[in-house]
Amino acid sequence: MREVMVIIMPKNKNSPLYEVAPLKDFKDMLRQADEQAGDKIAIRYFVDWASKSIRDVTYHEFKHETEALGTGLASLGITDCHVAMVSENSYYWILTYVTVLNSSGVYVPVDKELPFDEIMNILRHSDSEVVFYSGAYEREFRERADELPQIKYFIGIDLAPELADGRFVSREALMAKGEELLEAGDNSYLALESDDSALKMLVYTSGTTGVAKGVMLSLHNLVSSVYYGLQVSTVFNTCLSVLPYHHTYEAVCGLLVSLHHHSTICVNDSLRHVAENMKIFQPDYIMLVPLFVENLYKKIRANIEAKGKTKAFDKLIAMSNGMRHVGIDMRRKLFSQIYDVFGGRIIKLVCGGAPIRPELAAFFDAVGINLINGYGITECSPLVSVNRDYYSDYRSVGVKLPCLEIMIDEPNEDGEGEICVKGDVVMMGYYKNPEATAAVLGEDGWFRTGDYGRFNDEGQLFITGRKKNLIVLKNGKNVYPEEIEEYISSIPYVSEVVVYAVKNDSGEETALCAEIFPDEEMFEGKSNEERNATIKNAVEELNRKLPNYKKILKIKLRSTEFEKTTSKKIKRVNLGADAQPEADAVN
C-alpha cells in the first residue's frame, strides 16, 4: 500500500469570515441579484444535449420567470399550499423551487429514485395539493390520479399545452398565462409574504436505516444556512450542479448559495455526461459526495498508472511540495492535465456526506485543487460545520457555523460523545410525528444528531461515527466501524466495505468482520484463490498497525455491490455475521 503524507493547509483560524450581503428572504435575494448582476448568466442548461444546444438565463430573466410562474400559480389559487416536485434535475426544478420559496406556500422535494408507491405515500403524508412532475412520470400520474384526491393540479414540466386537460396543467401554458397577467398589472404573487418562522420546505429523509421522516425547515432555517455558510466557505464564478436537487445539500448549499453569490449554475443533465459536461461548462467549483471524489481519484490514478508514469508523477508531487515550502506554487502548471479533466478552471471541490480519506485529501492538495470537507444533516438545513478555505484539516469537518452552538454530550475519556446542535439552522421538527421529534429535539432547542464526534483544541470538529453503528465489544472496548472502514477503503483492491461485529451464541459482540466488495477490475484474469489471498494479505498488513481490539478477525467477500440509499450511502440494515448475501468466508 502506497504511503501518503497528508499536507495540512496553513492554519489561520483568526482570518476574518467572508463578507456576505444580508438577505431577508429569497425574494430579497433575487432583488439583490437583479440589481447587482442582472445581466450575468444565472443558470445554463442543455435544451438538447445531443446537439449541445444550451440556454443561458440571466439573473434578470430568472427573476422575471419566477414571477411569471408564480403569478400563473396564483391565478389557480395556489399561494399558500404544499407544492411537491417529482423530477430529474432540470432548470424547471430550480425555477419551481425558488418560485414556491417566494410564495407563502411550502415546497416538498420528492426523491425521484423512490418506488412510485413510496412517491404516492409522500404526496399523501405531506398534504401536497399540487405536484410538478417531469415527463418520466406522465403515465403513472395519469393512471393513478384518482388515488390522490387531495391533489388539485398535476403540473407537467414538459407537458405540451394542447395535451393539458382537467387536473393536468401545462407548465408552459401556466407561465404564458402568468406573463399576460403580470403585463396587465396583476401583483397577486408579488404581494405574497412568508412568516420567517413558518414551515417553508418539507424534506423527506432517505436515511441508511429506518423509515423516511418529513423534516420541517422554516424560511429562517434556509436563509441562515445560506448566509452563515457563505461566511465560512465561499464559492466562485461557475459551478457544475451534479447532485440530486431533492437532497438538501445540493438544494441549499449548491443552488441557493450559488444564487446568493451571483454565480452561474450549470445544470448537469446526466451522470453519464459529467466528464464531458465539465469540459463544456468549465466549472471552478463543484459540490460532491465522497464516493464521487473517490471515483474521480481512482480514474486519474489509474490513467497515470496505465501510462507507466506513477513514479514520475510521485516525484513531481514531491518536487512541487518542496517548492511550496519555500513559497513557490507551480501546481496549476505542473498538473495542468489533471485540471483539464475538470474543464481547466477548477479551484474547489466541496465534499459532504461522509469523511474524506486522507489519501484523497493529500492528492488533491498536492495538485492544487482545494478539497473542502463539511458536515451536515437534513435536520440542520443541512449545514453544521465546514472547513475554512485557508484553515483546513482534512481529518476534520471544519468549524461550526457562526449561528450555532455545538455540545458534545457525555464525552468519554477521549472527549468523544454525541454531537448536539442548537441554533438558527435546526429544524422545526418532523412533520406530523411528535414522538420522533421529541426523541431528538429537546424543549431547550438542542438537536441530537446521532453522530459521535469530538473537538480539538483549535475548535475543529471531528466525526467519529454514527451512534447507531457503535460496536461495544465483550471486553468493553468501543469501536466505530467507520474508522476501520476508512482504513480498509485505502486498500486499492477494495471497492466497498462495511465493518460490523461478530457475535457469539449469547449475542455478545466479540470481534470485527469486514465485508468487502472487491474492485473486480483489479483482479481481471486472476482466480478467486488469488483474489482472496491478495485481500487477506492486505487486511493482515493493516491489522499489524491497529490495536488488538480494532483488528479484523473475519473477512467476507461479496459478488455484488451493497444495497444503497438514493444518496448512494450503503444501507446497513440486515448486515451482520448471520445474514450475508452472496458472501464467501476468506478466513
Coordinates of C-alpha atoms in Angstrom, one line a residue:
M1 CA 0.0 0.0 0.0
R2 CA 1.4 3.4 -1.1
E3 CA 2.5 5.6 1.9
V4 CA 1.0 9.0 1.6
M5 CA 1.9 12.1 3.5
V6 CA -1.1 14.4 4.3
I7 CA -0.2 18.0 3.9
I8 CA -2.3 20.2 6.1
M9 CA -3.2 23.6 4.7
P10 CA -1.7 26.6 6.6
K11 CA -3.7 27.2 9.7
N12 CA -5.1 30.7 10.0
K13 CA -8.0 30.3 12.3
N14 CA -8.1 34.1 13.0
S15 CA -8.6 35.1 9.4
P16 CA -11.9 37.0 9.1
L17 CA -15.1 35.5 7.9
Y18 CA -16.2 36.3 4.4
E19 CA -18.4 39.3 4.0
V20 CA -21.9 38.3 2.8
A21 CA -24.8 40.5 1.9
P22 CA -27.6 40.0 4.4
L23 CA -30.9 38.7 3.0
K24 CA -34.3 38.9 4.4
D25 CA -35.7 36.1 2.3
F26 CA -35.3 34.7 -1.2
K27 CA -37.3 37.5 -2.8
D28 CA -34.7 39.8 -1.4
M29 CA -32.0 37.5 -2.7
L30 CA -33.4 37.8 -6.3
R31 CA -33.9 41.5 -5.9
Q32 CA -30.2 42.0 -5.0
A33 CA -29.1 39.7 -7.8
D34 CA -31.2 41.6 -10.4
E35 CA -29.9 45.0 -9.2
Q36 CA -26.2 43.9 -8.9
A37 CA -25.8 41.3 -11.6
G38 CA -29.0 41.4 -13.7
D39 CA -27.2 40.7 -17.0
K40 CA -25.0 37.9 -15.6
I41 CA -25.9 34.4 -16.5
A42 CA -27.6 32.7 -13.5
I43 CA -28.3 29.3 -15.0
R44 CA -27.1 27.4 -18.0
Y45 CA -28.8 24.2 -19.1
F46 CA -29.0 21.9 -22.1
V47 CA -32.0 22.4 -24.3
D48 CA -30.7 19.3 -26.2
W49 CA -27.6 17.5 -25.0
A50 CA -27.0 15.6 -28.3
S51 CA -26.7 18.9 -30.3
K52 CA -25.1 20.7 -27.3
S53 CA -27.8 23.3 -27.5
I54 CA -27.5 25.4 -24.4
R55 CA -29.8 28.1 -23.0
D56 CA -28.4 30.9 -20.9
V57 CA -30.7 32.5 -18.4
T58 CA -29.6 35.8 -16.9
Y59 CA -30.4 36.8 -13.3
H60 CA -32.9 39.4 -14.6
E61 CA -34.6 36.7 -16.8
F62 CA -34.7 34.2 -13.9
K63 CA -36.3 36.6 -11.5
H64 CA -38.9 37.5 -14.1
E65 CA -39.7 33.8 -14.9
T66 CA -40.2 33.1 -11.2
E67 CA -42.7 35.9 -11.1
A68 CA -44.5 34.6 -14.3
L69 CA -44.7 31.1 -12.9
G70 CA -45.8 32.4 -9.5
T71 CA -48.5 34.6 -11.0
G72 CA -49.8 31.7 -13.1
L73 CA -50.0 29.6 -9.9
A74 CA -51.7 32.4 -8.0
S75 CA -54.4 32.5 -10.8
L76 CA -55.2 28.9 -9.9
G77 CA -55.4 29.7 -6.2
I78 CA -52.1 28.2 -5.5
T79 CA -50.5 30.5 -3.0
D80 CA -50.2 29.0 0.5
C81 CA -50.5 25.3 -0.1
H82 CA -47.9 22.5 -0.2
V83 CA -46.3 22.1 -3.6
A84 CA -44.4 18.9 -4.4
M85 CA -41.8 18.3 -7.2
V86 CA -41.0 14.9 -8.7
S87 CA -38.4 15.3 -11.4
E88 CA -34.9 14.8 -12.6
N89 CA -32.5 17.8 -12.1
S90 CA -33.5 20.5 -14.5
Y91 CA -33.9 24.2 -15.0
Y92 CA -37.6 24.0 -14.3
W93 CA -36.9 22.2 -11.0
I94 CA -34.8 25.2 -9.9
L95 CA -37.4 27.7 -11.2
T96 CA -40.3 26.0 -9.4
Y97 CA -38.2 25.7 -6.2
V98 CA -37.4 29.4 -6.0
T99 CA -40.9 30.4 -7.1
V100 CA -42.5 28.4 -4.3
L101 CA -39.9 29.6 -1.7
N102 CA -41.0 33.2 -2.7
S103 CA -44.7 32.4 -2.3
S104 CA -46.5 31.8 1.0
G105 CA -46.5 28.1 0.3
V106 CA -44.4 25.1 1.2
Y107 CA -42.0 23.3 -1.1
V108 CA -41.9 19.5 -1.0
P109 CA -39.0 18.0 -3.0
V110 CA -39.5 14.3 -3.6
D111 CA -36.8 11.7 -4.4
K112 CA -37.3 10.7 -8.0
E113 CA -35.5 7.4 -7.3
L114 CA -38.1 6.1 -4.9
P115 CA -40.6 3.4 -6.0
F116 CA -43.7 5.1 -7.3
D117 CA -45.8 3.7 -4.4
E118 CA -43.5 5.5 -2.0
I119 CA -43.7 8.7 -4.0
M120 CA -47.5 8.4 -3.7
N121 CA -47.2 7.9 0.1
I122 CA -45.1 11.0 0.5
L123 CA -47.5 13.1 -1.5
R124 CA -50.3 12.0 0.8
H125 CA -48.3 12.3 4.0
S126 CA -47.0 15.8 3.1
D127 CA -50.5 17.1 2.4
S128 CA -49.4 18.3 -1.0
E129 CA -52.2 19.8 -3.1
V130 CA -50.1 20.4 -6.2
V131 CA -47.4 18.3 -7.8
F132 CA -45.0 19.3 -10.5
Y133 CA -43.7 16.4 -12.5
S134 CA -41.4 15.6 -15.4
G135 CA -42.5 13.6 -18.5
A136 CA -41.0 10.4 -17.0
Y137 CA -44.0 10.3 -14.6
E138 CA -46.7 11.2 -17.0
R139 CA -48.1 7.7 -17.4
E140 CA -48.1 6.9 -13.7
F141 CA -49.8 10.1 -12.6
R142 CA -52.4 9.8 -15.3
E143 CA -53.2 6.3 -14.4
R144 CA -53.3 6.8 -10.7
A145 CA -54.5 10.4 -10.3
D146 CA -57.8 9.1 -8.6
E147 CA -55.7 7.7 -5.8
L148 CA -54.6 11.2 -4.9
P149 CA -57.9 13.1 -4.5
Q150 CA -56.2 15.8 -2.4
I151 CA -54.0 16.8 -5.4
K152 CA -55.8 19.7 -7.1
Y153 CA -53.4 20.1 -10.0
F154 CA -50.7 17.9 -11.7
I155 CA -48.4 20.4 -13.5
G156 CA -46.3 18.8 -16.2
I157 CA -43.0 20.4 -16.6
D158 CA -42.7 19.0 -20.2
L159 CA -46.4 18.8 -20.9
A160 CA -47.4 20.4 -24.2
P161 CA -50.3 22.9 -23.8
E162 CA -52.5 21.0 -26.2
L163 CA -52.3 17.9 -24.0
A164 CA -53.4 19.6 -20.8
D165 CA -56.9 18.6 -19.6
G166 CA -58.8 18.7 -16.3
R167 CA -56.4 18.5 -13.3
F168 CA -53.4 18.1 -15.6
V169 CA -51.8 21.5 -16.4
S170 CA -49.0 22.5 -18.7
R171 CA -46.2 24.4 -17.1
E172 CA -45.6 26.2 -20.4
A173 CA -49.2 27.4 -20.7
L174 CA -49.2 28.4 -17.0
M175 CA -46.2 30.6 -17.4
A176 CA -47.6 32.2 -20.5
K177 CA -50.8 33.0 -18.6
G178 CA -48.7 34.4 -15.7
E179 CA -46.8 36.6 -18.2
E180 CA -50.1 38.1 -19.5
L181 CA -51.4 38.7 -16.0
L182 CA -48.1 40.4 -15.0
E183 CA -48.2 42.7 -18.0
A184 CA -51.8 43.6 -17.1
G185 CA -50.7 44.7 -13.6
D186 CA -51.6 41.5 -11.6
N187 CA -49.5 41.6 -8.4
S188 CA -51.2 38.7 -6.6
Y189 CA -48.0 36.7 -6.5
L190 CA -45.6 39.6 -6.0
A191 CA -47.5 40.7 -2.9
L192 CA -47.2 37.3 -1.2
E193 CA -45.2 37.1 2.0
S194 CA -44.0 34.3 4.3
D195 CA -43.7 34.1 8.1
D196 CA -40.0 33.9 8.8
S197 CA -40.6 31.1 11.4
A198 CA -43.3 29.2 9.5
L199 CA -42.8 26.0 7.5
K200 CA -41.2 26.6 4.1
M201 CA -39.7 23.3 3.0
L202 CA -40.6 19.8 3.8
V203 CA -37.8 17.3 3.1
Y204 CA -38.2 13.6 3.4
T205 CA -35.1 11.9 4.6
S206 CA -33.6 8.8 2.9
G207 CA -31.5 7.5 5.8
T208 CA -29.4 4.4 5.8
T209 CA -31.8 2.8 8.3
G210 CA -35.4 3.3 9.3
V211 CA -38.4 4.9 7.7
A212 CA -38.2 8.3 6.0
K213 CA -39.4 11.3 8.1
G214 CA -40.6 14.7 6.9
V215 CA -38.1 17.3 8.1
M216 CA -39.7 20.7 8.6
L217 CA -37.5 23.6 7.7
S218 CA -38.5 27.2 8.1
L219 CA -37.6 30.2 5.9
H220 CA -35.3 31.4 8.7
N221 CA -33.6 28.0 8.7
L222 CA -32.9 28.2 5.0
V223 CA -31.8 31.8 4.9
S224 CA -29.5 31.2 7.9
S225 CA -27.8 28.2 6.2
V226 CA -27.1 30.3 3.1
Y227 CA -25.9 33.4 4.9
Y228 CA -23.7 31.8 7.6
G229 CA -22.5 29.1 5.3
L230 CA -21.1 31.6 2.8
Q231 CA -19.4 33.4 5.7
V232 CA -17.3 30.3 6.5
S233 CA -16.7 28.9 3.0
T234 CA -17.1 30.9 -0.2
V235 CA -17.9 29.8 -3.8
F236 CA -16.7 31.3 -7.1
N237 CA -18.0 32.1 -10.5
T238 CA -19.2 28.9 -12.1
C239 CA -20.4 25.6 -10.7
L240 CA -21.4 22.3 -12.3
S241 CA -24.6 21.2 -10.5
V242 CA -24.4 17.4 -10.2
L243 CA -26.0 16.1 -7.1
P244 CA -29.8 15.4 -6.9
Y245 CA -31.8 18.6 -6.2
H246 CA -34.1 16.8 -3.7
H247 CA -31.2 16.5 -1.4
T248 CA -30.9 19.5 0.9
Y249 CA -27.1 19.6 0.5
E250 CA -27.5 20.5 -3.2
A251 CA -30.8 22.4 -2.9
V252 CA -29.4 24.7 -0.3
C253 CA -25.6 24.6 -0.3
G254 CA -25.5 24.2 -4.1
L255 CA -28.4 26.2 -5.6
L256 CA -29.4 28.8 -3.0
V257 CA -25.8 29.6 -2.0
S258 CA -24.8 30.0 -5.7
L259 CA -27.7 32.2 -6.5
H260 CA -27.0 34.5 -3.5
H261 CA -23.3 34.7 -4.5
H262 CA -24.5 35.6 -8.1
S263 CA -22.6 32.6 -9.5
T264 CA -23.5 30.8 -12.7
I265 CA -25.2 27.4 -12.1
C266 CA -24.6 24.9 -14.9
V267 CA -27.1 22.0 -14.8
N268 CA -25.6 18.6 -15.3
D269 CA -28.2 16.7 -17.4
S270 CA -26.9 13.1 -16.6
L271 CA -24.3 11.4 -14.5
R272 CA -23.2 9.7 -17.7
H273 CA -22.2 13.0 -19.1
V274 CA -20.4 14.5 -16.1
A275 CA -16.9 14.1 -17.7
E276 CA -17.9 15.8 -20.9
N277 CA -20.0 18.4 -19.2
M278 CA -17.1 19.5 -17.0
K279 CA -15.2 20.3 -20.2
I280 CA -18.1 22.1 -21.8
F281 CA -19.0 24.3 -18.8
Q282 CA -15.5 24.6 -17.2
P283 CA -16.6 25.0 -13.6
D284 CA -14.4 26.4 -10.9
Y285 CA -16.3 24.7 -8.1
I286 CA -18.4 21.6 -7.7
M287 CA -20.5 20.2 -4.8
L288 CA -19.8 16.4 -4.5
V289 CA -20.1 13.4 -2.2
P290 CA -17.0 11.4 -1.2
L291 CA -18.0 8.4 -3.4
F292 CA -17.9 10.7 -6.5
V293 CA -14.5 12.2 -5.4
E294 CA -13.2 8.7 -4.8
N295 CA -14.2 7.6 -8.3
L296 CA -12.5 10.6 -9.9
Y297 CA -9.4 10.0 -7.9
K298 CA -9.2 6.3 -8.9
K299 CA -9.7 7.1 -12.6
I300 CA -7.0 9.8 -12.5
R301 CA -4.6 7.4 -10.7
A302 CA -5.5 4.5 -13.0
N303 CA -4.8 6.7 -16.0
I304 CA -1.4 7.7 -14.6
E305 CA -0.5 4.0 -13.8
A306 CA -1.7 2.8 -17.3
K307 CA 0.8 5.2 -18.9
G308 CA 3.6 3.9 -16.6
K309 CA 4.1 7.3 -15.1
T310 CA 3.4 6.6 -11.4
K311 CA 7.0 7.1 -10.2
A312 CA 7.5 10.2 -12.3
F313 CA 4.2 11.6 -11.1
D314 CA 5.0 11.0 -7.4
K315 CA 8.4 12.6 -7.9
L316 CA 6.7 15.6 -9.4
I317 CA 4.4 15.9 -6.4
A318 CA 7.5 15.7 -4.1
M319 CA 9.2 18.4 -6.1
S320 CA 6.1 20.6 -6.1
N321 CA 5.6 20.2 -2.3
G322 CA 9.3 21.1 -1.7
M323 CA 8.8 24.3 -3.8
R324 CA 5.7 25.2 -1.9
H325 CA 7.6 25.1 1.4
V326 CA 9.8 27.9 0.1
G327 CA 6.8 29.9 -1.2
I328 CA 6.7 28.8 -4.9
D329 CA 3.4 27.3 -6.1
M330 CA 3.5 25.9 -9.6
R331 CA 0.8 23.3 -9.2
R332 CA -1.6 24.6 -11.8
K333 CA 1.1 24.5 -14.4
L334 CA 2.8 21.2 -13.3
F335 CA -0.5 19.3 -13.1
S336 CA -2.4 21.0 -15.9
Q337 CA -3.5 17.7 -17.4
I338 CA -5.5 16.9 -14.2
Y339 CA -7.1 20.3 -14.3
D340 CA -8.1 19.5 -17.9
V341 CA -10.2 16.6 -16.5
F342 CA -12.3 19.1 -14.7
G343 CA -12.5 21.6 -17.6
G344 CA -9.3 23.5 -16.8
R345 CA -10.6 26.1 -14.3
I346 CA -11.4 24.1 -11.2
I347 CA -10.5 25.7 -7.9
K348 CA -12.6 24.0 -5.3
L349 CA -14.4 20.7 -4.6
V350 CA -16.8 20.8 -1.7
C351 CA -17.5 17.4 -0.2
G352 CA -20.2 16.4 2.3
G353 CA -22.0 13.3 3.4
A354 CA -19.1 11.2 4.8
P355 CA -15.4 11.7 5.8
I356 CA -12.7 12.2 3.2
R357 CA -9.9 9.6 3.1
P358 CA -6.5 11.3 3.9
E359 CA -5.1 9.8 0.7
L360 CA -7.6 11.7 -1.4
A361 CA -7.1 14.9 0.5
A362 CA -3.4 14.6 0.1
F363 CA -3.7 14.0 -3.6
F364 CA -6.0 17.0 -4.4
D365 CA -4.0 19.3 -2.2
A366 CA -0.8 18.2 -3.9
V367 CA -2.1 19.0 -7.3
G368 CA -3.6 22.4 -6.2
I369 CA -7.4 21.6 -6.0
N370 CA -9.0 22.8 -2.8
L371 CA -10.9 19.8 -1.4
I372 CA -13.1 21.1 1.4
N373 CA -14.9 18.8 3.7
G374 CA -18.0 19.7 5.7
Y375 CA -20.6 18.1 7.9
G376 CA -24.4 18.5 7.7
I377 CA -27.6 16.7 8.3
T378 CA -31.0 17.4 6.7
E379 CA -32.4 18.4 10.1
C380 CA -29.9 21.2 10.2
S381 CA -30.8 22.7 6.9
P382 CA -28.3 21.0 6.3
L383 CA -25.0 22.7 7.2
V384 CA -23.4 22.3 10.6
S385 CA -19.7 22.8 10.0
V386 CA -17.3 23.2 7.2
N387 CA -13.5 23.6 6.7
R388 CA -12.3 27.2 6.1
D389 CA -10.7 27.7 2.7
Y390 CA -7.5 28.8 4.5
Y391 CA -7.8 26.9 7.7
S392 CA -8.4 23.3 6.8
D393 CA -7.6 20.0 8.3
Y394 CA -8.8 17.1 6.1
R395 CA -9.3 14.8 9.1
S396 CA -11.9 17.2 10.4
V397 CA -15.2 18.5 9.2
G398 CA -14.2 22.1 10.0
V399 CA -15.6 24.8 12.2
K400 CA -19.2 25.4 13.2
L401 CA -21.4 28.0 11.5
P402 CA -21.3 31.3 13.4
C403 CA -25.0 31.0 14.3
L404 CA -24.6 27.6 16.1
E405 CA -23.7 26.1 19.4
I406 CA -22.4 22.6 19.4
M407 CA -22.2 20.4 22.5
I408 CA -20.5 17.0 22.9
D409 CA -22.9 15.1 25.1
E410 CA -21.5 12.7 27.8
P411 CA -17.9 12.7 26.3
N412 CA -15.7 9.8 27.1
E413 CA -12.0 10.0 28.2
D414 CA -11.1 11.0 24.6
G415 CA -13.6 13.8 24.5
E416 CA -15.9 11.8 22.2
G417 CA -19.7 11.9 22.6
E418 CA -22.9 12.6 20.7
I419 CA -22.9 15.8 18.7
C420 CA -25.8 18.1 19.7
V421 CA -26.6 21.2 17.8
K422 CA -28.5 24.4 18.7
G423 CA -29.2 27.5 16.6
D424 CA -30.7 29.1 13.6
V425 CA -30.5 26.1 11.2
V426 CA -32.0 23.5 13.5
M427 CA -35.3 22.2 12.1
M428 CA -38.8 22.8 13.4
G429 CA -39.4 19.1 13.9
Y430 CA -40.7 16.1 12.0
Y431 CA -44.0 16.6 10.1
K432 CA -46.9 15.0 11.9
N433 CA -44.6 13.0 14.1
P434 CA -44.3 14.5 17.6
E435 CA -42.8 11.3 19.0
A436 CA -39.9 11.2 16.6
T437 CA -39.4 14.9 17.2
A438 CA -39.3 14.6 20.9
A439 CA -36.7 11.8 20.6
V440 CA -34.1 14.1 19.0
L441 CA -35.2 17.7 19.7
G442 CA -35.5 18.9 23.3
E443 CA -37.6 21.7 24.5
D444 CA -34.3 23.6 25.2
G445 CA -33.6 23.6 21.4
W446 CA -30.7 21.0 21.4
F447 CA -30.9 18.6 18.5
R448 CA -29.3 15.2 19.0
T449 CA -27.7 14.3 15.6
G450 CA -27.0 10.6 16.3
D451 CA -23.4 11.2 15.3
Y452 CA -20.4 10.8 17.6
G453 CA -17.6 13.3 17.5
R454 CA -15.1 15.5 19.3
F455 CA -13.4 18.9 19.1
N456 CA -9.7 19.5 19.0
D457 CA -8.0 22.5 20.8
E458 CA -8.4 24.5 17.6
G459 CA -12.2 24.3 17.6
Q460 CA -12.4 21.9 14.7
L461 CA -15.0 19.2 14.7
F462 CA -14.1 15.5 14.1
I463 CA -16.7 12.9 13.3
T464 CA -16.1 9.5 14.9
G465 CA -19.1 7.5 13.7
R466 CA -22.8 7.0 14.0
K467 CA -24.2 6.3 17.4
K468 CA -26.4 3.5 16.0
N469 CA -23.4 1.8 14.4
L470 CA -21.2 1.8 17.5
I471 CA -19.8 -1.6 18.3
V472 CA -19.3 -2.4 22.0
L473 CA -17.1 -5.5 22.3
K474 CA -17.3 -8.0 25.0
N475 CA -14.2 -6.7 26.6
G476 CA -15.8 -3.2 26.9
K477 CA -13.9 -1.6 24.1
N478 CA -15.9 0.8 21.9
V479 CA -15.2 0.6 18.1
Y480 CA -16.5 3.0 15.5
P481 CA -16.8 0.9 12.3
E482 CA -16.5 3.9 10.1
E483 CA -12.9 4.4 11.3
I484 CA -11.9 0.8 10.3
E485 CA -13.8 1.1 7.0
E486 CA -11.8 4.2 6.2
Y487 CA -8.5 2.3 6.7
I488 CA -9.7 -0.7 4.6
S489 CA -11.0 1.6 1.8
S490 CA -7.4 2.8 1.3
I491 CA -6.6 -0.7 0.0
P492 CA -6.5 -0.4 -3.8
Y493 CA -8.3 -3.8 -4.2
V494 CA -11.3 -2.7 -2.2
S495 CA -14.3 -1.1 -3.9
E496 CA -16.8 -1.1 -0.9
V497 CA -16.6 -2.2 2.7
V498 CA -18.8 -2.5 5.8
V499 CA -17.4 -3.4 9.2
Y500 CA -19.7 -5.0 11.8
A501 CA -19.4 -7.2 14.9
V502 CA -19.1 -11.0 15.1
K503 CA -21.5 -12.2 17.8
N504 CA -21.3 -15.3 19.9
D505 CA -24.2 -17.6 20.9
S506 CA -25.1 -15.2 23.7
G507 CA -25.4 -12.2 21.3
E508 CA -22.2 -10.6 22.7
E509 CA -20.1 -8.7 20.2
T510 CA -16.7 -10.4 20.3
A511 CA -14.7 -9.4 17.2
L512 CA -14.8 -7.5 14.0
C513 CA -15.8 -8.7 10.5
A514 CA -15.1 -6.8 7.3
E515 CA -17.5 -7.5 4.4
I516 CA -15.8 -6.4 1.2
F517 CA -16.9 -5.9 -2.4
P518 CA -13.6 -6.2 -4.3
D519 CA -12.6 -3.9 -7.2
E520 CA -13.1 -6.6 -9.9
E521 CA -11.1 -4.7 -12.5
M522 CA -8.0 -5.1 -10.3
F523 CA -8.5 -8.9 -10.4
E524 CA -9.2 -9.4 -14.1
G525 CA -7.6 -12.7 -15.2
K526 CA -7.0 -13.8 -11.6
S527 CA -8.5 -16.8 -9.9
N528 CA -10.8 -16.5 -6.8
E529 CA -8.0 -18.0 -4.8
E530 CA -5.5 -15.3 -5.9
R531 CA -8.1 -12.6 -5.2
N532 CA -8.9 -13.9 -1.7
A533 CA -5.2 -14.2 -0.8
T534 CA -4.4 -10.8 -2.0
I535 CA -7.2 -9.1 0.0
K536 CA -6.5 -11.3 3.1
N537 CA -2.8 -10.3 3.0
A538 CA -3.7 -6.6 2.6
V539 CA -6.0 -6.7 5.6
E540 CA -3.4 -8.6 7.7
E541 CA -0.9 -5.9 6.8
L542 CA -3.4 -3.3 8.0
N543 CA -4.1 -5.3 11.2
R544 CA -0.4 -5.1 12.2
K545 CA -0.9 -1.3 12.5
L546 CA -4.0 -1.5 14.6
P547 CA -4.7 -2.1 18.4
N548 CA -5.8 -5.7 19.1
Y549 CA -9.4 -4.8 19.7
K550 CA -9.6 -3.0 16.3
K551 CA -8.2 -5.8 14.3
I552 CA -10.3 -7.5 11.6
L553 CA -10.6 -11.2 12.5
K554 CA -13.0 -12.2 9.8
I555 CA -13.3 -11.3 6.1
K556 CA -16.3 -11.9 3.8
L557 CA -16.3 -11.1 0.1
R558 CA -19.3 -10.1 -1.9
S559 CA -20.0 -10.7 -5.6
T560 CA -22.3 -7.7 -5.8
E561 CA -22.3 -4.1 -4.6
F562 CA -24.0 -3.3 -1.3
E563 CA -27.6 -2.0 -1.4
K564 CA -27.6 1.8 -1.2
T565 CA -29.9 4.6 -0.5
T566 CA -30.7 7.1 -3.3
S567 CA -28.0 9.3 -1.9
K568 CA -25.5 6.5 -2.5
K569 CA -24.9 5.6 1.1
I570 CA -24.7 1.9 2.0
K571 CA -27.7 0.5 3.8
R572 CA -26.5 -1.1 7.0
V573 CA -29.8 -2.8 7.7
N574 CA -29.7 -6.6 7.7
L575 CA -25.9 -6.7 7.7
G576 CA -24.2 -8.9 10.2
A577 CA -22.5 -12.1 10.7
D578 CA -25.7 -14.1 10.5
A579 CA -27.1 -12.5 7.3
Q580 CA -24.7 -12.1 4.5
P581 CA -26.0 -12.3 0.9
E582 CA -23.6 -13.6 -1.7
A583 CA -20.6 -13.6 0.7
D584 CA -17.7 -16.0 0.9
A585 CA -15.7 -16.5 4.1
V586 CA -12.0 -15.9 3.5
N587 CA -10.7 -16.7 7.0

